[in-house]
Amino acid sequence: MAILAMGFVGPGNKELVSNLGLGLDGRGNIRADAQHMTNVPGLFVAGDMSQGQSLVVRAIAHGNKTANGIISYLEK
């Protein structure tokens, strides 16, 4: 599943976040590990959803790092 989030609102669908059992950090963003995986195995997060508002170039870079985390997860 891929969930797209656009804009500067962070995790906007609180019901989906709750239903998936996703952990949040102190700022209300979705918590993730160093590989950008959430507390739900196999579910990854990037950009504004996990780091809050930022410039698009930072969100793109974060997305690239998340993609590397997904590749590492799938290769195991």
N, CA, C and O atoms as a CHARMM CRD file, in Angstrom:
* protein
*
  304
    1    1 MET  N      0.83900  -1.15600   0.00000 PROA 1      0.00000
    2    1 MET  CA     0.00000   0.00000   0.00000 PROA 1      0.00000
    3    1 MET  C      0.89300   1.23000   0.00000 PROA 1      0.00000
    4    1 MET  O      1.91400   1.25500   0.68600 PROA 1      0.00000
    5    2 ALA  N      0.53000   2.21800  -0.73800 PROA 2      0.00000
    6    2 ALA  CA     1.21400   3.50200  -0.72100 PROA 2      0.00000
    7    2 ALA  C      0.20600   4.57100  -0.33600 PROA 2      0.00000
    8    2 ALA  O     -0.87900   4.65100  -0.91300 PROA 2      0.00000
    9    3 ILE  N      0.56400   5.38300   0.63000 PROA 3      0.00000
   10    3 ILE  CA    -0.29500   6.48200   1.04600 PROA 3      0.00000
   11    3 ILE  C      0.44700   7.76500   0.72900 PROA 3      0.00000
   12    3 ILE  O      1.55600   7.98800   1.21600 PROA 3      0.00000
   13    4 LEU  N     -0.16000   8.60000  -0.07900 PROA 4      0.00000
   14    4 LEU  CA     0.46800   9.85600  -0.44700 PROA 4      0.00000
   15    4 LEU  C     -0.04400  10.97000   0.44400 PROA 4      0.00000
   16    4 LEU  O     -1.24200  11.06300   0.71200 PROA 4      0.00000
   17    5 ALA  N      0.85300  11.80200   0.89300 PROA 5      0.00000
   18    5 ALA  CA     0.49000  12.97600   1.67600 PROA 5      0.00000
   19    5 ALA  C      1.13300  14.17800   1.02200 PROA 5      0.00000
   20    5 ALA  O      2.34400  14.19600   0.80000 PROA 5      0.00000
   21    6 MET  N      0.33700  15.17400   0.71400 PROA 6      0.00000
   22    6 MET  CA     0.88100  16.35800   0.06800 PROA 6      0.00000
   23    6 MET  C      0.48200  17.58800   0.86200 PROA 6      0.00000
   24    6 MET  O     -0.64700  17.70200   1.33900 PROA 6      0.00000
   25    7 GLY  N      1.41200  18.48900   0.99300 PROA 7      0.00000
   26    7 GLY  CA     1.15200  19.70600   1.74200 PROA 7      0.00000
   27    7 GLY  C      1.89100  19.69200   3.05900 PROA 7      0.00000
   28    7 GLY  O      2.77500  18.86700   3.29200 PROA 7      0.00000
   29    8 PHE  N      1.51900  20.60300   3.90000 PROA 8      0.00000
   30    8 PHE  CA     2.23200  20.77900   5.16400 PROA 8      0.00000
   31    8 PHE  C      1.36000  20.43900   6.36100 PROA 8      0.00000
   32    8 PHE  O      1.39600  21.14000   7.37200 PROA 8      0.00000
   33    9 VAL  N      0.58500  19.38400   6.26100 PROA 9      0.00000
   34    9 VAL  CA    -0.34300  19.08800   7.34200 PROA 9      0.00000
   35    9 VAL  C      0.05900  17.89300   8.18600 PROA 9      0.00000
   36    9 VAL  O     -0.58000  17.63400   9.20600 PROA 9      0.00000
   37   10 GLY  N      1.08600  17.15900   7.80700 PROA 10     0.00000
   38   10 GLY  CA     1.47100  15.96800   8.56100 PROA 10     0.00000
   39   10 GLY  C      0.40300  14.90300   8.44500 PROA 10     0.00000
   40   10 GLY  O     -0.35900  14.89500   7.47800 PROA 10     0.00000
   41   11 PRO  N      0.33300  14.00400   9.41500 PROA 11     0.00000
   42   11 PRO  CA    -0.65500  12.91800   9.35700 PROA 11     0.00000
   43   11 PRO  C     -2.06900  13.45600   9.56800 PROA 11     0.00000
   44   11 PRO  O     -2.51700  13.60800  10.70400 PROA 11     0.00000
   45   12 GLY  N     -2.75900  13.73900   8.48500 PROA 12     0.00000
   46   12 GLY  CA    -4.07400  14.37100   8.56600 PROA 12     0.00000
   47   12 GLY  C     -5.21400  13.42700   8.85700 PROA 12     0.00000
   48   12 GLY  O     -6.19000  13.83800   9.48400 PROA 12     0.00000
   49   13 ASN  N     -5.13700  12.18000   8.43100 PROA 13     0.00000
   50   13 ASN  CA    -6.22700  11.24600   8.65100 PROA 13     0.00000
   51   13 ASN  C     -5.99300  10.51100   9.96500 PROA 13     0.00000
   52   13 ASN  O     -5.42600   9.41900   9.98700 PROA 13     0.00000
   53   14 LYS  N     -6.43400  11.11900  11.05200 PROA 14     0.00000
   54   14 LYS  CA    -6.19100  10.55600  12.38500 PROA 14     0.00000
   55   14 LYS  C     -6.83100   9.18000  12.54500 PROA 14     0.00000
   56   14 LYS  O     -6.30300   8.33100  13.26400 PROA 14     0.00000
   57   15 GLU  N     -7.96300   8.95200  11.88200 PROA 15     0.00000
   58   15 GLU  CA    -8.63300   7.65100  11.97500 PROA 15     0.00000
   59   15 GLU  C     -7.76700   6.55900  11.35500 PROA 15     0.00000
   60   15 GLU  O     -7.62700   5.48100  11.93200 PROA 15     0.00000
   61   16 LEU  N     -7.18700   6.82600  10.19100 PROA 16     0.00000
   62   16 LEU  CA    -6.31100   5.84400   9.54200 PROA 16     0.00000
   63   16 LEU  C     -5.08600   5.57700  10.40600 PROA 16     0.00000
   64   16 LEU  O     -4.69600   4.42400  10.59300 PROA 16     0.00000
   65   17 VAL  N     -4.48000   6.63100  10.92900 PROA 17     0.00000
   66   17 VAL  CA    -3.30400   6.48300  11.79300 PROA 17     0.00000
   67   17 VAL  C     -3.66000   5.62000  13.00500 PROA 17     0.00000
   68   17 VAL  O     -2.90000   4.73100  13.38800 PROA 17     0.00000
   69   18 SER  N     -4.80500   5.88900  13.59400 PROA 18     0.00000
   70   18 SER  CA    -5.25500   5.13100  14.76200 PROA 18     0.00000
   71   18 SER  C     -5.56300   3.68000  14.40400 PROA 18     0.00000
   72   18 SER  O     -5.15600   2.76300  15.11800 PROA 18     0.00000
   73   19 ASN  N     -6.27400   3.47400  13.31200 PROA 19     0.00000
   74   19 ASN  CA    -6.64400   2.10900  12.89300 PROA 19     0.00000
   75   19 ASN  C     -5.42000   1.26000  12.57700 PROA 19     0.00000
   76   19 ASN  O     -5.42500   0.05200  12.81800 PROA 19     0.00000
   77   20 LEU  N     -4.37700   1.87500  12.04100 PROA 20     0.00000
   78   20 LEU  CA    -3.15200   1.13800  11.73100 PROA 20     0.00000
   79   20 LEU  C     -2.28800   0.94300  12.97700 PROA 20     0.00000
   80   20 LEU  O     -1.33100   0.16900  12.95200 PROA 20     0.00000
   81   21 GLY  N     -2.61700   1.63500  14.05600 PROA 21     0.00000
   82   21 GLY  CA    -1.85400   1.50600  15.29100 PROA 21     0.00000
   83   21 GLY  C     -0.49100   2.17000  15.23400 PROA 21     0.00000
   84   21 GLY  O      0.45000   1.73100  15.89600 PROA 21     0.00000
   85   22 LEU  N     -0.38400   3.22500  14.44700 PROA 22     0.00000
   86   22 LEU  CA     0.90000   3.90100  14.27600 PROA 22     0.00000
   87   22 LEU  C      1.24900   4.73600  15.49800 PROA 22     0.00000
   88   22 LEU  O      0.39800   5.43000  16.05400 PROA 22     0.00000
   89   23 GLY  N      2.51200   4.66100  15.91100 PROA 23     0.00000
   90   23 GLY  CA     2.99200   5.47300  17.01900 PROA 23     0.00000
   91   23 GLY  C      3.30500   6.87900  16.55300 PROA 23     0.00000
   92   23 GLY  O      3.75300   7.08700  15.42500 PROA 23     0.00000
   93   24 LEU  N      3.07100   7.83500  17.41900 PROA 24     0.00000
   94   24 LEU  CA     3.34900   9.23300  17.10800 PROA 24     0.00000
   95   24 LEU  C      4.43700   9.75200  18.03200 PROA 24     0.00000
   96   24 LEU  O      4.59600   9.28200  19.15900 PROA 24     0.00000
   97   25 ASP  N      5.18600  10.73400  17.53100 PROA 25     0.00000
   98   25 ASP  CA     6.19300  11.37000  18.37600 PROA 25     0.00000
   99   25 ASP  C      5.54900  12.52000  19.15500 PROA 25     0.00000
  100   25 ASP  O      4.33900  12.73000  19.06500 PROA 25     0.00000
  101   26 GLY  N      6.33600  13.24500  19.90000 PROA 26     0.00000
  102   26 GLY  CA     5.82600  14.32900  20.71800 PROA 26     0.00000
  103   26 GLY  C      5.21200  15.48000  19.93700 PROA 26     0.00000
  104   26 GLY  O      4.43400  16.25800  20.48900 PROA 26     0.00000
  105   27 ARG  N      5.55400  15.59600  18.65900 PROA 27     0.00000
  106   27 ARG  CA     5.00400  16.66400  17.81200 PROA 27     0.00000
  107   27 ARG  C      3.80200  16.20200  17.01200 PROA 27     0.00000
  108   27 ARG  O      3.23800  16.98400  16.24500 PROA 27     0.00000
  109   28 GLY  N      3.39400  14.93900  17.17300 PROA 28     0.00000
  110   28 GLY  CA     2.23800  14.42900  16.44600 PROA 28     0.00000
  111   28 GLY  C      2.55900  13.85200  15.08800 PROA 28     0.00000
  112   28 GLY  O      1.65100  13.54500  14.31600 PROA 28     0.00000
  113   29 ASN  N      3.85400  13.69600  14.77800 PROA 29     0.00000
  114   29 ASN  CA     4.26600  13.07100  13.52100 PROA 29     0.00000
  115   29 ASN  C      4.38700  11.56600  13.73000 PROA 29     0.00000
  116   29 ASN  O      4.54800  11.10700  14.86100 PROA 29     0.00000
  117   30 ILE  N      4.31000  10.80700  12.65700 PROA 30     0.00000
  118   30 ILE  CA     4.42400   9.35500  12.76200 PROA 30     0.00000
  119   30 ILE  C      5.86300   8.98400  13.09600 PROA 30     0.00000
  120   30 ILE  O      6.80000   9.41200  12.42400 PROA 30     0.00000
  121   31 ARG  N      6.02200   8.18700  14.13800 PROA 31     0.00000
  122   31 ARG  CA     7.34400   7.77100  14.62000 PROA 31     0.00000
  123   31 ARG  C      7.89400   6.65600  13.72100 PROA 31     0.00000
  124   31 ARG  O      7.15900   5.76400  13.29700 PROA 31     0.00000
  125   32 ALA  N      9.19600   6.72500  13.44200 PROA 32     0.00000
  126   32 ALA  CA     9.85000   5.71400  12.60400 PROA 32     0.00000
  127   32 ALA  C     11.26400   5.46700  13.11000 PROA 32     0.00000
  128   32 ALA  O     11.84200   6.28900  13.82000 PROA 32     0.00000
  129   33 ASP  N     11.81300   4.30300  12.72300 PROA 33     0.00000
  130   33 ASP  CA    13.18600   3.96700  13.11000 PROA 33     0.00000
  131   33 ASP  C     14.17600   4.52900  12.08800 PROA 33     0.00000
  132   33 ASP  O     13.80100   5.29700  11.20300 PROA 33     0.00000
  133   34 ALA  N     15.43500   4.13800  12.22100 PROA 34     0.00000
  134   34 ALA  CA    16.49100   4.64800  11.33800 PROA 34     0.00000
  135   34 ALA  C     16.27300   4.26100   9.87600 PROA 34     0.00000
  136   34 ALA  O     16.76300   4.94400   8.97600 PROA 34     0.00000
  137   35 GLN  N     15.54300   3.17200   9.63400 PROA 35     0.00000
  138   35 GLN  CA    15.24500   2.74100   8.25700 PROA 35     0.00000
  139   35 GLN  C     13.93800   3.35700   7.75300 PROA 35     0.00000
  140   35 GLN  O     13.50100   3.06900   6.63900 PROA 35     0.00000
  141   36 HSD  N     13.31600   4.20700   8.58000 PROA 36     0.00000
  142   36 HSD  CA    12.06200   4.89200   8.26800 PROA 36     0.00000
  143   36 HSD  C     10.84800   3.96100   8.33300 PROA 36     0.00000
  144   36 HSD  O      9.79900   4.25100   7.75700 PROA 36     0.00000
  145   37 MET  N     11.00700   2.83800   9.04200 PROA 37     0.00000
  146   37 MET  CA     9.88100   1.93500   9.23400 PROA 37     0.00000
  147   37 MET  C      9.15200   2.33600  10.51300 PROA 37     0.00000
  148   37 MET  O      9.77700   2.65700  11.52500 PROA 37     0.00000
  149   38 THR  N      7.83200   2.31300  10.45200 PROA 38     0.00000
  150   38 THR  CA     7.02000   2.63600  11.61600 PROA 38     0.00000
  151   38 THR  C      7.03800   1.47100  12.59200 PROA 38     0.00000
  152   38 THR  O      7.74400   0.48500  12.38000 PROA 38     0.00000
  153   39 ASN  N      6.26800   1.58400  13.64900 PROA 39     0.00000
  154   39 ASN  CA     6.16600   0.48200  14.61000 PROA 39     0.00000
  155   39 ASN  C      5.38000  -0.70100  14.03800 PROA 39     0.00000
  156   39 ASN  O      5.32400  -1.76200  14.65900 PROA 39     0.00000
  157   40 VAL  N      4.77500  -0.52800  12.86500 PROA 40     0.00000
  158   40 VAL  CA     4.07400  -1.61900  12.17800 PROA 40     0.00000
  159   40 VAL  C      5.05700  -2.21800  11.16800 PROA 40     0.00000
  160   40 VAL  O      5.43000  -1.54500  10.20700 PROA 40     0.00000
  161   41 PRO  N      5.47900  -3.46500  11.36700 PROA 41     0.00000
  162   41 PRO  CA     6.45800  -4.06800  10.45900 PROA 41     0.00000
  163   41 PRO  C      6.02400  -3.99200   8.99200 PROA 41     0.00000
  164   41 PRO  O      4.90100  -4.35600   8.64400 PROA 41     0.00000
  165   42 GLY  N      6.93300  -3.51400   8.14300 PROA 42     0.00000
  166   42 GLY  CA     6.66900  -3.42100   6.71500 PROA 42     0.00000
  167   42 GLY  C      5.95900  -2.14500   6.29600 PROA 42     0.00000
  168   42 GLY  O      5.67000  -1.96800   5.11200 PROA 42     0.00000
  169   43 LEU  N      5.67100  -1.25100   7.23700 PROA 43     0.00000
  170   43 LEU  CA     5.00000   0.00900   6.91600 PROA 43     0.00000
  171   43 LEU  C      5.97800   1.15200   7.15400 PROA 43     0.00000
  172   43 LEU  O      6.44900   1.36200   8.27200 PROA 43     0.00000
  173   44 PHE  N      6.27000   1.87800   6.09700 PROA 44     0.00000
  174   44 PHE  CA     7.28400   2.93100   6.12700 PROA 44     0.00000
  175   44 PHE  C      6.63400   4.30100   5.96100 PROA 44     0.00000
  176   44 PHE  O      5.51300   4.42100   5.46600 PROA 44     0.00000
  177   45 VAL  N      7.35900   5.32200   6.38200 PROA 45     0.00000
  178   45 VAL  CA     6.84200   6.68800   6.32200 PROA 45     0.00000
  179   45 VAL  C      7.96800   7.63100   5.91200 PROA 45     0.00000
  180   45 VAL  O      9.13700   7.39300   6.21600 PROA 45     0.00000
  181   46 ALA  N      7.59600   8.70500   5.21600 PROA 46     0.00000
  182   46 ALA  CA     8.59800   9.67500   4.76900 PROA 46     0.00000
  183   46 ALA  C      7.99400  11.07300   4.73100 PROA 46     0.00000
  184   46 ALA  O      6.78000  11.25600   4.81800 PROA 46     0.00000
  185   47 GLY  N      8.87600  12.03900   4.60100 PROA 47     0.00000
  186   47 GLY  CA     8.45700  13.41800   4.39100 PROA 47     0.00000
  187   47 GLY  C      7.73000  14.02700   5.58000 PROA 47     0.00000
  188   47 GLY  O      8.03000  13.72300   6.73500 PROA 47     0.00000
  189   48 ASP  N      6.77200  14.89200   5.27700 PROA 48     0.00000
  190   48 ASP  CA     6.05100  15.64200   6.29700 PROA 48     0.00000
  191   48 ASP  C      5.34800  14.74600   7.30600 PROA 48     0.00000
  192   48 ASP  O      5.13400  15.14700   8.45000 PROA 48     0.00000
  193   49 MET  N      4.98900  13.54000   6.89100 PROA 49     0.00000
  194   49 MET  CA     4.29600  12.63200   7.80400 PROA 49     0.00000
  195   49 MET  C      5.17300  12.23500   8.98900 PROA 49     0.00000
  196   49 MET  O      4.66200  11.95900  10.07500 PROA 49     0.00000
  197   50 SER  N      6.47900  12.20700   8.78700 PROA 50     0.00000
  198   50 SER  CA     7.35100  11.77100   9.87100 PROA 50     0.00000
  199   50 SER  C      8.26000  12.85700  10.42200 PROA 50     0.00000
  200   50 SER  O      8.70900  12.76200  11.56400 PROA 50     0.00000
  201   51 GLN  N      8.53700  13.87700   9.64100 PROA 51     0.00000
  202   51 GLN  CA     9.45700  14.90000  10.13500 PROA 51     0.00000
  203   51 GLN  C      8.80600  16.26600  10.27500 PROA 51     0.00000
  204   51 GLN  O      9.46500  17.22300  10.68300 PROA 51     0.00000
  205   52 GLY  N      7.55100  16.37000   9.95200 PROA 52     0.00000
  206   52 GLY  CA     6.87600  17.66000  10.03800 PROA 52     0.00000
  207   52 GLY  C      7.14300  18.50300   8.80500 PROA 52     0.00000
  208   52 GLY  O      7.75400  18.05000   7.83800 PROA 52     0.00000
  209   53 GLN  N      6.67600  19.72200   8.86400 PROA 53     0.00000
  210   53 GLN  CA     6.81100  20.61500   7.72100 PROA 53     0.00000
  211   53 GLN  C      8.26300  20.83600   7.35100 PROA 53     0.00000
  212   53 GLN  O      9.12200  21.05400   8.20500 PROA 53     0.00000
  213   54 SER  N      8.51300  20.77400   6.04100 PROA 54     0.00000
  214   54 SER  CA     9.86400  21.06600   5.56600 PROA 54     0.00000
  215   54 SER  C      9.80400  21.45500   4.10300 PROA 54     0.00000
  216   54 SER  O      8.74100  21.43100   3.48200 PROA 54     0.00000
  217   55 LEU  N     10.93400  21.80700   3.57200 PROA 55     0.00000
  218   55 LEU  CA    11.03100  22.13900   2.15800 PROA 55     0.00000
  219   55 LEU  C     10.86900  20.88300   1.31600 PROA 55     0.00000
  220   55 LEU  O     11.18200  19.78100   1.76700 PROA 55     0.00000
  221   56 VAL  N     10.38700  21.04900   0.11000 PROA 56     0.00000
  222   56 VAL  CA    10.14300  19.90300  -0.75600 PROA 56     0.00000
  223   56 VAL  C     11.43700  19.13100  -1.03400 PROA 56     0.00000
  224   56 VAL  O     11.40700  17.90600  -1.15100 PROA 56     0.00000
  225   57 VAL  N     12.56000  19.82500  -1.14200 PROA 57     0.00000
  226   57 VAL  CA    13.81700  19.12100  -1.40900 PROA 57     0.00000
  227   57 VAL  C     14.19400  18.21600  -0.23900 PROA 57     0.00000
  228   57 VAL  O     14.75500  17.14000  -0.44600 PROA 57     0.00000
  229   58 ARG  N     13.89200  18.64100   0.98800 PROA 58     0.00000
  230   58 ARG  CA    14.15500  17.78600   2.14700 PROA 58     0.00000
  231   58 ARG  C     13.21400  16.59800   2.15800 PROA 58     0.00000
  232   58 ARG  O     13.61700  15.48900   2.50700 PROA 58     0.00000
  233   59 ALA  N     11.95900  16.81900   1.77700 PROA 59     0.00000
  234   59 ALA  CA    10.99500  15.71800   1.72600 PROA 59     0.00000
  235   59 ALA  C     11.39900  14.69500   0.66600 PROA 59     0.00000
  236   59 ALA  O     11.27200  13.49000   0.88600 PROA 59     0.00000
  237   60 ILE  N     11.88000  15.16500  -0.47100 PROA 60     0.00000
  238   60 ILE  CA    12.33600  14.25500  -1.53100 PROA 60     0.00000
  239   60 ILE  C     13.54200  13.45000  -1.04700 PROA 60     0.00000
  240   60 ILE  O     13.60400  12.23800  -1.25500 PROA 60     0.00000
  241   61 ALA  N     14.49100  14.11300  -0.40700 PROA 61     0.00000
  242   61 ALA  CA    15.66700  13.40900   0.11600 PROA 61     0.00000
  243   61 ALA  C     15.24800  12.37800   1.15800 PROA 61     0.00000
  244   61 ALA  O     15.77800  11.26700   1.18700 PROA 61     0.00000
  245   62 HSD  N     14.30100  12.74600   2.00700 PROA 62     0.00000
  246   62 HSD  CA    13.80700  11.81400   3.02300 PROA 62     0.00000
  247   62 HSD  C     13.12000  10.62800   2.35300 PROA 62     0.00000
  248   62 HSD  O     13.26300   9.49300   2.80800 PROA 62     0.00000
  249   63 GLY  N     12.38000  10.88000   1.28300 PROA 63     0.00000
  250   63 GLY  CA    11.73800   9.80300   0.53000 PROA 63     0.00000
  251   63 GLY  C     12.74900   8.84600  -0.07100 PROA 63     0.00000
  252   63 GLY  O     12.53200   7.63400  -0.08500 PROA 63     0.00000
  253   64 ASN  N     13.86000   9.38800  -0.57000 PROA 64     0.00000
  254   64 ASN  CA    14.92500   8.53700  -1.12200 PROA 64     0.00000
  255   64 ASN  C     15.53500   7.65300  -0.04200 PROA 64     0.00000
  256   64 ASN  O     15.79100   6.47300  -0.27900 PROA 64     0.00000
  257   65 LYS  N     15.77100   8.21800   1.14800 PROA 65     0.00000
  258   65 LYS  CA    16.32000   7.43000   2.24900 PROA 65     0.00000
  259   65 LYS  C     15.32200   6.36300   2.69200 PROA 65     0.00000
  260   65 LYS  O     15.70700   5.25000   3.04700 PROA 65     0.00000
  261   66 THR  N     14.05200   6.70900   2.66800 PROA 66     0.00000
  262   66 THR  CA    13.01300   5.73700   3.02200 PROA 66     0.00000
  263   66 THR  C     12.98800   4.59900   2.01000 PROA 66     0.00000
  264   66 THR  O     12.84300   3.43600   2.38600 PROA 66     0.00000
  265   67 ALA  N     13.12700   4.92600   0.73300 PROA 67     0.00000
  266   67 ALA  CA    13.16600   3.89000  -0.30200 PROA 67     0.00000
  267   67 ALA  C     14.32400   2.93200  -0.05000 PROA 67     0.00000
  268   67 ALA  O     14.18000   1.72500  -0.24500 PROA 67     0.00000
  269   68 ASN  N     15.46300   3.45100   0.37700 PROA 68     0.00000
  270   68 ASN  CA    16.59600   2.58300   0.70900 PROA 68     0.00000
  271   68 ASN  C     16.26300   1.68700   1.89500 PROA 68     0.00000
  272   68 ASN  O     16.66200   0.52300   1.92200 PROA 68     0.00000
  273   69 GLY  N     15.53800   2.21800   2.87200 PROA 69     0.00000
  274   69 GLY  CA    15.10700   1.41700   4.00800 PROA 69     0.00000
  275   69 GLY  C     14.16300   0.30400   3.59000 PROA 69     0.00000
  276   69 GLY  O     14.23300  -0.81100   4.10700 PROA 69     0.00000
  277   70 ILE  N     13.28200   0.61200   2.65100 PROA 70     0.00000
  278   70 ILE  CA    12.34100  -0.41300   2.14400 PROA 70     0.00000
  279   70 ILE  C     13.10300  -1.50300   1.41100 PROA 70     0.00000
  280   70 ILE  O     12.82100  -2.68900   1.58700 PROA 70     0.00000
  281   71 ILE  N     14.06800  -1.10600   0.58700 PROA 71     0.00000
  282   71 ILE  CA    14.87600  -2.09600  -0.14100 PROA 71     0.00000
  283   71 ILE  C     15.60900  -3.01700   0.84000 PROA 71     0.00000
  284   71 ILE  O     15.62900  -4.23400   0.65500 PROA 71     0.00000
  285   72 SER  N     16.20500  -2.43900   1.87500 PROA 72     0.00000
  286   72 SER  CA    16.90800  -3.24300   2.88200 PROA 72     0.00000
  287   72 SER  C     15.93900  -4.22100   3.55600 PROA 72     0.00000
  288   72 SER  O     16.27700  -5.38500   3.77300 PROA 72     0.00000
  289   73 TYR  N     14.75100  -3.74800   3.87900 PROA 73     0.00000
  290   73 TYR  CA    13.74200  -4.60100   4.51200 PROA 73     0.00000
  291   73 TYR  C     13.33500  -5.75700   3.60300 PROA 73     0.00000
  292   73 TYR  O     13.21100  -6.89600   4.05400 PROA 73     0.00000
  293   74 LEU  N     13.12900  -5.46100   2.33100 PROA 74     0.00000
  294   74 LEU  CA    12.69300  -6.49100   1.37600 PROA 74     0.00000
  295   74 LEU  C     13.79500  -7.49200   1.06300 PROA 74     0.00000
  296   74 LEU  O     13.50300  -8.63800   0.72300 PROA 74     0.00000
  297   75 GLU  N     15.04800  -7.08800   1.16900 PROA 75     0.00000
  298   75 GLU  CA    16.16500  -7.97900   0.87800 PROA 75     0.00000
  299   75 GLU  C     16.44500  -8.96100   2.02100 PROA 75     0.00000
  300   75 GLU  O     17.17700  -9.93200   1.82900 PROA 75     0.00000
  301   76 LYS  N     15.87900  -8.72400   3.19200 PROA 76     0.00000
  302   76 LYS  CA    16.11100  -9.62000   4.32900 PROA 76     0.00000
  303   76 LYS  C     15.24800 -10.84500   4.24200 PROA 76     0.00000
  304   76 LYS  O     15.31300 -11.70900   5.11700 PROA 76     0.00000
